[in-house]
Tab-separated table of C-alpha atoms in Angstrom:
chain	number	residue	atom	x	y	z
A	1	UNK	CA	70.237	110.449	59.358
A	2	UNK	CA	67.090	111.979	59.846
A	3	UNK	CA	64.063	111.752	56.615
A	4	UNK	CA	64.516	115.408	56.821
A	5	UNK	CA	67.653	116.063	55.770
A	6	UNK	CA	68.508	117.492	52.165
A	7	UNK	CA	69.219	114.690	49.492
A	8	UNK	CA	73.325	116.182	49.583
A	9	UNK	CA	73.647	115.868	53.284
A	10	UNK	CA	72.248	112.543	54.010
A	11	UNK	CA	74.596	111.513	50.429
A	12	UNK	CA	77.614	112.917	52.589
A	13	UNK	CA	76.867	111.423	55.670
A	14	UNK	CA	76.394	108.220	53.950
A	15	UNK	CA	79.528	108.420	52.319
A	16	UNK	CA	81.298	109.474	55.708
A	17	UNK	CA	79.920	105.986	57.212
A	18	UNK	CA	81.226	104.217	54.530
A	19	UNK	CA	84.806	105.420	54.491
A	20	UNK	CA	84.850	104.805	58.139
A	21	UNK	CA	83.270	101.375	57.829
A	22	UNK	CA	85.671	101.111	54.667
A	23	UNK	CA	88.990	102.472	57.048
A	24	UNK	CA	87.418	100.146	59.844
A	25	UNK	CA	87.588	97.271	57.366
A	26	UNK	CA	90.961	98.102	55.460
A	27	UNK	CA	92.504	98.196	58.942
A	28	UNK	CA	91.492	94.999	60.274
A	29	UNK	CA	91.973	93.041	56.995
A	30	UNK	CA	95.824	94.726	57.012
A	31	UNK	CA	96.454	94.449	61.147
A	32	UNK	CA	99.522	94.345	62.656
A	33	UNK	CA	101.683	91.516	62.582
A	34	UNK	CA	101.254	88.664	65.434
A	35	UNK	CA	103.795	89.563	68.108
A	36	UNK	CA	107.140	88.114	67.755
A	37	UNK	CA	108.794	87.042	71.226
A	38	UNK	CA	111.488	88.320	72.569
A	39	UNK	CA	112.252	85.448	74.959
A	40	UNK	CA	116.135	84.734	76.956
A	41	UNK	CA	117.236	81.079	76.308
A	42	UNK	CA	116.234	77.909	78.523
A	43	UNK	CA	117.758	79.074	82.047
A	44	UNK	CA	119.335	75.516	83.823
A	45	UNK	CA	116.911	74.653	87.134
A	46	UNK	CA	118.454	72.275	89.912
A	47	UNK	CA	116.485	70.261	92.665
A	48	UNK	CA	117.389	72.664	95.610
A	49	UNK	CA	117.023	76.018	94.054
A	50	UNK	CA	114.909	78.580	93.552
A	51	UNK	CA	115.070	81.317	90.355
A	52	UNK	CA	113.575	84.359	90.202
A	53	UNK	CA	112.109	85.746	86.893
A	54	UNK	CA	109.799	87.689	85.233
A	55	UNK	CA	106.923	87.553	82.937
A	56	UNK	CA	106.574	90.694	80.229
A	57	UNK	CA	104.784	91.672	76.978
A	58	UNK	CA	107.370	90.822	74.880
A	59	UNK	CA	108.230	87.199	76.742
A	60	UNK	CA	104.544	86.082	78.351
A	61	UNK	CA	106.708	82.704	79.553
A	62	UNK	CA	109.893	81.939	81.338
A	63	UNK	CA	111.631	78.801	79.833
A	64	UNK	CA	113.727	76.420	82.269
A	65	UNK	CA	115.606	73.426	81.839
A	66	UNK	CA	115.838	70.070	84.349
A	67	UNK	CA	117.902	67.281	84.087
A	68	UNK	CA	117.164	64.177	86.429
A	69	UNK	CA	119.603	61.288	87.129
A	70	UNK	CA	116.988	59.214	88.667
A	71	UNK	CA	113.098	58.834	88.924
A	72	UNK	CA	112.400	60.917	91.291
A	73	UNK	CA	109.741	62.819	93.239
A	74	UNK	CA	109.668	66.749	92.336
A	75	UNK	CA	107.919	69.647	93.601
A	76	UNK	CA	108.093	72.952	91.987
A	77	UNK	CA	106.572	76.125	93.358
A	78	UNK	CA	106.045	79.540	92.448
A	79	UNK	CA	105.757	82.819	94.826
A	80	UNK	CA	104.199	85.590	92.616
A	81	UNK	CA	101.419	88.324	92.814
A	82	UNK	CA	99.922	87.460	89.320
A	83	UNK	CA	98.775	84.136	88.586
A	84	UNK	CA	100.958	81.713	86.696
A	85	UNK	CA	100.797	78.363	86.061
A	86	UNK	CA	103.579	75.548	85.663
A	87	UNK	CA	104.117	73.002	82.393
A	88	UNK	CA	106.550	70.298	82.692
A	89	UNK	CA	107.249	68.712	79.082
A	90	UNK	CA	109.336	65.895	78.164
A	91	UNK	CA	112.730	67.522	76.108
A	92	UNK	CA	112.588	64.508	73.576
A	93	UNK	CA	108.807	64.854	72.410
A	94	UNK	CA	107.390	68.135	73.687
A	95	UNK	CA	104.621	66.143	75.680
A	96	UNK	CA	103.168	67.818	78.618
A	97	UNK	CA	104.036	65.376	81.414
A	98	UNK	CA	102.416	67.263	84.246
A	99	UNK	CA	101.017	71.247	84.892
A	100	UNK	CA	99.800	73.211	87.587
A	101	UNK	CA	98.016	76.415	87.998
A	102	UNK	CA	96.798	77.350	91.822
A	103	UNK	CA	98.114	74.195	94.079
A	104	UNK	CA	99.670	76.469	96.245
A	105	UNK	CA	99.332	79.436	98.354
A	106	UNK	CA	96.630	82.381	96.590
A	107	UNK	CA	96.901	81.512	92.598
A	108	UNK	CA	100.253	80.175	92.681
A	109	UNK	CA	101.133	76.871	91.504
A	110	UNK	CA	102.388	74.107	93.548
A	111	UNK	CA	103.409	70.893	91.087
A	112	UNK	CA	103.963	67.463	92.954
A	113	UNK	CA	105.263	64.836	90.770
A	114	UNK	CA	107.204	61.636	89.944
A	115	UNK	CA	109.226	62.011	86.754
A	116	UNK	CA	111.968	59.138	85.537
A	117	UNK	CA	115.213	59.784	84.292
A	118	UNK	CA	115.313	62.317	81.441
A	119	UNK	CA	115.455	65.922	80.552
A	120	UNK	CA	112.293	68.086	80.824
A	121	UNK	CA	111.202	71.688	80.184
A	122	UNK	CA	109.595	73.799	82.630
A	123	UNK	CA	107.480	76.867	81.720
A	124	UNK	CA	105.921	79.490	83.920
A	125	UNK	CA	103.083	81.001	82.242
A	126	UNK	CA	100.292	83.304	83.398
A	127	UNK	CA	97.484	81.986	83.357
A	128	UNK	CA	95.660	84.908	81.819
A	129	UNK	CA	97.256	87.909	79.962
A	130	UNK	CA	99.551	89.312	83.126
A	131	UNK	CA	102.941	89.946	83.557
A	132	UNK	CA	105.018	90.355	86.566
A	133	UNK	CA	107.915	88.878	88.672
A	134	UNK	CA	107.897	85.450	89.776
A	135	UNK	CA	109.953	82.990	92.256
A	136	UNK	CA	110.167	79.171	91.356
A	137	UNK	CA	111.552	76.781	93.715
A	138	UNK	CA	112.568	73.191	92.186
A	139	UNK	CA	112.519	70.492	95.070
A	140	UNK	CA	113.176	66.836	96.247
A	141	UNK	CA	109.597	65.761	96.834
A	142	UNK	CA	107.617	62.623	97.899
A	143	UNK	CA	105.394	62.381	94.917
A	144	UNK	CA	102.669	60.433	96.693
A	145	UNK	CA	101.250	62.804	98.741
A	146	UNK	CA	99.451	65.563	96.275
A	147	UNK	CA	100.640	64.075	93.342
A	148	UNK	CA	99.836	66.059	90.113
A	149	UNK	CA	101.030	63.369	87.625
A	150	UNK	CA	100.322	62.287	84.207
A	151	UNK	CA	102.558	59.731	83.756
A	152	UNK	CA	102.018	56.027	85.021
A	153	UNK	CA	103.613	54.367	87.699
A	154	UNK	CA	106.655	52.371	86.848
């Protein structure tokens, strides 16, 4: 507002800032509720397959579930044009066990582990806010080579 302005101008201006500083305020202070998920239920992954899924607003991670006999050496891969990165958590406690983000090809994960007997969830996440299609492949692996493991030798 310029010092030349009448006394009843620069008062409306003022009080036109305000409101919109007031509005600005009101609407941050009242929002919009944090998103609620809209997410399918654990899908079952097997050594020797491959799933495809896909990544969305309303479900930013795909939820699988593994179930291993024996300790055994794993490698699990994802083919995608966004990148995502791979969580492997023990069932029982949650823990993260082991993750990946661009092992493999481009930004795609490639996750080489050793995991003993147990059940485990596997989430593909992006690794920023992106959504898209995605291919993971669960394999038989020899952990030693490009091992990506948290968890101790037996």
């Amino acid at each position: 507002v310029s010092s030349g302005a009448s006394p009843r101008v620069t008062a409306a201006l003022l009080g036109i800032a305000l409101a919109g500083a007031l509005l600005v305020v009101a609407s941050r202070v009242v929002g919009t509720a944090p998103p609620s998920f809209h997410c399918p239920p654990p899908a079952p992954l097997a050594l020797g397959t491959s799933v495809t899924s896909q990544l969305t607003m309303l479900c930013p991670h795909a939820h699988f579930t593994l179930a291993l006999d024996t300790r055994s050496g794993l490698e699990l891969e994802t083919r995608s044009g966004t990148d995502v990165l791979v969580e492997v958590h023990r069932e029982a406690d949650g823990e993260l066990v082991a993750t990946d983000d661009d092992s493999g090809p481009g930004l795609d994960a490639r996750l080489r582990t050793a995991l003993p007997p147990g059940h485990y969830d596997v989430l593909v996440r992006p690794y920023s806010a992106t959504s898209g299609p995605f291919v993971l492949s669960a394999r038989v692996a020899d952990a030693s080579s490009g091992s990506r493991s948290s968890l101790p030798a037996p």
